[in-house]
Amino acid sequence: MRRALLPAAALAAALALAGCGSGTDSGSASGSSKAALSVSGPYMPQPVSADMAAGFLTISNKGGAKDELTSVTSDVAGQVTMHSTVGGAMEEKTAFAIPAHGQLVFKSGGNHLMFEKLKRKPEQGQKVTLRLTFAKSGALTVEMPVKSATYHPSTGH
């Protein structure tokens, strides 16, 4: 009898935790056929150029279905492009996959966002608003803080 209770208790705890999350969640973690997206660690190093900046963040998917980041827009830029860097070569991408129960990481030296045609130069201490659009989950709005040009987060991105 005790053996049967442990898996049931573990399942109940997992289901209770699945309902927890930040205000940037989209979808439902309890529905295994949907993506459940959230964003963590967004930041923009203060740009050294007046017309271009980079941005970094992590998109987590706790759901049972994959999704795809299809576009990014911002109040501060004429356009935001998505890039991957592999072997030192940067390549613009039109979309990035976010696997079920996985992450998409944008970090210095890897995948990253480029804010082009800046409408104003973001300064340290300000926040930039982003709209991330996904193929299945719709859009998420994210506030991205502007950090010092030399900022290196403890999370590694």
mmCIF file of C-alpha atoms in Angstrom:
data_model
loop_
_atom_site.group_PDB
_atom_site.id
_atom_site.type_symbol
_atom_site.label_atom_id
_atom_site.label_comp_id
_atom_site.label_asym_id
_atom_site.label_seq_id
_atom_site.Cartn_x
_atom_site.Cartn_y
_atom_site.Cartn_z
ATOM 1 C CA MET A 1 0.000 0.000 0.000
ATOM 2 C CA ARG A 2 2.817 2.405 0.864
ATOM 3 C CA ARG A 3 4.476 1.870 -2.548
ATOM 4 C CA ALA A 4 1.281 2.958 -4.325
ATOM 5 C CA LEU A 5 1.037 6.161 -2.267
ATOM 6 C CA LEU A 6 4.523 7.462 -3.109
ATOM 7 C CA PRO A 7 3.995 7.722 -6.900
ATOM 8 C CA ALA A 8 0.540 9.244 -6.342
ATOM 9 C CA ALA A 9 1.971 11.829 -3.926
ATOM 10 C CA ALA A 10 4.788 12.662 -6.338
ATOM 11 C CA LEU A 11 2.279 13.110 -9.185
ATOM 12 C CA ALA A 12 0.079 15.364 -7.035
ATOM 13 C CA ALA A 13 3.103 17.496 -6.073
ATOM 14 C CA ALA A 14 4.194 17.783 -9.712
ATOM 15 C CA LEU A 15 0.706 18.845 -10.788
ATOM 16 C CA ALA A 16 0.526 21.432 -8.002
ATOM 17 C CA LEU A 17 3.904 22.886 -9.014
ATOM 18 C CA ALA A 18 2.886 22.975 -12.683
ATOM 19 C CA GLY A 19 0.404 25.722 -11.867
ATOM 20 C CA CYS A 20 3.152 27.958 -10.433
ATOM 21 C CA GLY A 21 4.986 30.440 -12.623
ATOM 22 C CA SER A 22 5.750 34.042 -13.428
ATOM 23 C CA GLY A 23 3.452 36.614 -14.972
ATOM 24 C CA THR A 24 5.035 36.010 -18.380
ATOM 25 C CA ASP A 25 3.711 32.461 -18.802
ATOM 26 C CA SER A 26 1.684 31.576 -21.850
ATOM 27 C CA GLY A 27 -0.224 28.353 -22.189
ATOM 28 C CA SER A 28 -0.775 25.711 -19.549
ATOM 29 C CA ALA A 29 1.758 23.343 -18.060
ATOM 30 C CA SER A 30 -1.004 20.926 -17.077
ATOM 31 C CA GLY A 31 -2.092 20.487 -20.713
ATOM 32 C CA SER A 32 0.570 18.187 -22.142
ATOM 33 C CA SER A 33 -0.406 19.053 -25.722
ATOM 34 C CA LYS A 34 0.470 22.760 -25.349
ATOM 35 C CA ALA A 35 3.620 24.766 -24.951
ATOM 36 C CA ALA A 36 3.973 26.599 -21.616
ATOM 37 C CA LEU A 37 6.379 29.459 -22.240
ATOM 38 C CA SER A 38 8.094 31.851 -19.837
ATOM 39 C CA VAL A 39 10.993 34.274 -20.134
ATOM 40 C CA SER A 40 13.856 34.741 -17.678
ATOM 41 C CA GLY A 41 17.016 36.812 -17.415
ATOM 42 C CA PRO A 42 16.337 39.377 -20.150
ATOM 43 C CA TYR A 43 18.918 42.145 -20.532
ATOM 44 C CA MET A 44 20.465 44.519 -23.037
ATOM 45 C CA PRO A 45 24.046 45.698 -22.569
ATOM 46 C CA GLN A 46 24.091 49.493 -22.902
ATOM 47 C CA PRO A 47 24.818 49.987 -26.604
ATOM 48 C CA VAL A 48 28.068 51.625 -27.652
ATOM 49 C CA SER A 49 26.542 52.494 -31.040
ATOM 50 C CA ALA A 50 23.710 54.971 -31.545
ATOM 51 C CA ASP A 51 21.941 52.766 -34.106
ATOM 52 C CA MET A 52 22.371 49.130 -32.950
ATOM 53 C CA ALA A 53 22.136 47.063 -29.748
ATOM 54 C CA ALA A 54 22.101 43.397 -28.690
ATOM 55 C CA GLY A 55 19.692 41.575 -26.394
ATOM 56 C CA PHE A 56 19.776 38.335 -24.448
ATOM 57 C CA LEU A 57 17.225 36.184 -22.585
ATOM 58 C CA THR A 58 16.080 32.618 -21.987
ATOM 59 C CA ILE A 59 12.722 31.228 -23.116
ATOM 60 C CA SER A 60 11.656 28.111 -21.192
ATOM 61 C CA ASN A 61 8.961 25.698 -22.298
ATOM 62 C CA LYS A 62 7.549 23.553 -19.495
ATOM 63 C CA GLY A 63 4.772 22.234 -21.722
ATOM 64 C CA GLY A 64 4.537 19.002 -23.651
ATOM 65 C CA ALA A 65 4.512 20.568 -27.144
ATOM 66 C CA LYS A 66 7.192 22.421 -29.037
ATOM 67 C CA ASP A 67 6.726 25.970 -30.277
ATOM 68 C CA GLU A 68 8.674 28.413 -32.384
ATOM 69 C CA LEU A 69 9.756 32.024 -31.865
ATOM 70 C CA THR A 70 8.813 33.652 -35.168
ATOM 71 C CA SER A 71 9.411 37.365 -34.588
ATOM 72 C CA VAL A 72 10.505 40.016 -32.110
ATOM 73 C CA THR A 73 9.550 43.693 -32.089
ATOM 74 C CA SER A 74 10.498 46.506 -29.729
ATOM 75 C CA ASP A 75 9.462 50.064 -28.939
ATOM 76 C CA VAL A 76 13.098 51.178 -29.193
ATOM 77 C CA ALA A 77 14.073 49.736 -32.593
ATOM 78 C CA GLY A 78 12.935 50.003 -36.183
ATOM 79 C CA GLN A 79 13.485 46.248 -36.407
ATOM 80 C CA VAL A 80 14.713 43.374 -34.264
ATOM 81 C CA THR A 81 16.448 40.462 -35.963
ATOM 82 C CA MET A 82 17.315 37.058 -34.528
ATOM 83 C CA HIS A 83 20.769 35.543 -35.067
ATOM 84 C CA SER A 84 22.651 32.351 -34.314
ATOM 85 C CA THR A 85 26.411 32.178 -33.987
ATOM 86 C CA VAL A 86 28.062 28.866 -34.769
ATOM 87 C CA GLY A 87 31.812 28.484 -35.086
ATOM 88 C CA GLY A 88 32.242 32.248 -35.000
ATOM 89 C CA ALA A 89 29.898 32.833 -37.952
ATOM 90 C CA MET A 90 26.735 34.883 -37.353
ATOM 91 C CA GLU A 91 23.628 33.990 -39.352
ATOM 92 C CA GLU A 92 20.235 35.715 -39.343
ATOM 93 C CA LYS A 93 17.305 33.388 -38.572
ATOM 94 C CA THR A 94 13.602 33.791 -39.332
ATOM 95 C CA ALA A 95 12.572 31.482 -36.462
ATOM 96 C CA PHE A 96 13.945 29.492 -33.536
ATOM 97 C CA ALA A 97 12.463 26.223 -32.236
ATOM 98 C CA ILE A 98 11.666 25.872 -28.539
ATOM 99 C CA PRO A 99 11.462 22.173 -27.692
ATOM 100 C CA ALA A 100 8.867 20.693 -25.357
ATOM 101 C CA HIS A 101 10.293 20.643 -21.817
ATOM 102 C CA GLY A 102 13.294 22.628 -23.107
ATOM 103 C CA GLN A 103 14.813 26.068 -23.507
ATOM 104 C CA LEU A 104 15.910 28.552 -26.124
ATOM 105 C CA VAL A 105 18.854 30.580 -24.848
ATOM 106 C CA PHE A 106 20.016 33.881 -26.303
ATOM 107 C CA LYS A 107 23.482 34.624 -24.848
ATOM 108 C CA SER A 108 26.632 36.516 -25.671
ATOM 109 C CA GLY A 109 28.610 34.572 -28.287
ATOM 110 C CA GLY A 110 25.593 32.440 -29.266
ATOM 111 C CA ASN A 111 21.992 33.054 -30.294
ATOM 112 C CA HIS A 112 21.156 36.741 -29.821
ATOM 113 C CA LEU A 113 18.743 39.516 -30.730
ATOM 114 C CA MET A 114 19.906 42.552 -32.714
ATOM 115 C CA PHE A 115 18.018 45.803 -32.228
ATOM 116 C CA GLU A 116 18.553 47.747 -35.428
ATOM 117 C CA LYS A 117 17.623 51.287 -36.494
ATOM 118 C CA LEU A 118 17.387 52.451 -32.873
ATOM 119 C CA LYS A 119 14.815 55.207 -32.324
ATOM 120 C CA ARG A 120 16.733 56.277 -29.208
ATOM 121 C CA LYS A 121 19.893 55.008 -27.534
ATOM 122 C CA PRO A 122 18.908 52.968 -24.445
ATOM 123 C CA GLU A 123 20.788 53.986 -21.301
ATOM 124 C CA GLN A 124 21.770 51.852 -18.313
ATOM 125 C CA GLY A 125 18.915 51.690 -15.800
ATOM 126 C CA GLN A 126 16.173 52.055 -18.429
ATOM 127 C CA LYS A 127 13.905 49.254 -19.672
ATOM 128 C CA VAL A 128 13.112 48.305 -23.253
ATOM 129 C CA THR A 129 9.791 46.648 -24.121
ATOM 130 C CA LEU A 130 9.871 43.558 -26.359
ATOM 131 C CA ARG A 131 7.069 41.623 -27.987
ATOM 132 C CA LEU A 132 7.990 37.991 -28.664
ATOM 133 C CA THR A 133 5.656 36.273 -31.132
ATOM 134 C CA PHE A 134 5.346 32.491 -31.234
ATOM 135 C CA ALA A 135 3.865 30.226 -33.919
ATOM 136 C CA LYS A 136 1.375 28.514 -31.580
ATOM 137 C CA SER A 137 1.334 30.407 -28.288
ATOM 138 C CA GLY A 138 0.719 33.934 -29.550
ATOM 139 C CA ALA A 139 2.772 36.780 -28.066
ATOM 140 C CA LEU A 140 4.534 37.615 -24.807
ATOM 141 C CA THR A 141 5.498 41.139 -23.757
ATOM 142 C CA VAL A 142 8.782 41.386 -21.874
ATOM 143 C CA GLU A 143 10.504 44.279 -20.108
ATOM 144 C CA MET A 144 14.256 44.072 -20.809
ATOM 145 C CA PRO A 145 16.487 46.076 -18.439
ATOM 146 C CA VAL A 146 19.472 47.928 -19.901
ATOM 147 C CA LYS A 147 22.645 46.960 -18.029
ATOM 148 C CA SER A 148 26.217 48.253 -18.204
ATOM 149 C CA ALA A 149 28.091 47.529 -21.429
ATOM 150 C CA THR A 150 30.339 45.093 -19.507
ATOM 151 C CA TYR A 151 27.541 43.271 -17.623
ATOM 152 C CA HIS A 152 27.944 39.480 -17.332
ATOM 153 C CA PRO A 153 25.001 37.745 -15.618
ATOM 154 C CA SER A 154 25.557 34.968 -13.117
ATOM 155 C CA THR A 155 23.311 32.751 -15.291
ATOM 156 C CA GLY A 156 25.959 32.707 -18.029
ATOM 157 C CA HIS A 157 23.950 34.465 -20.723
#
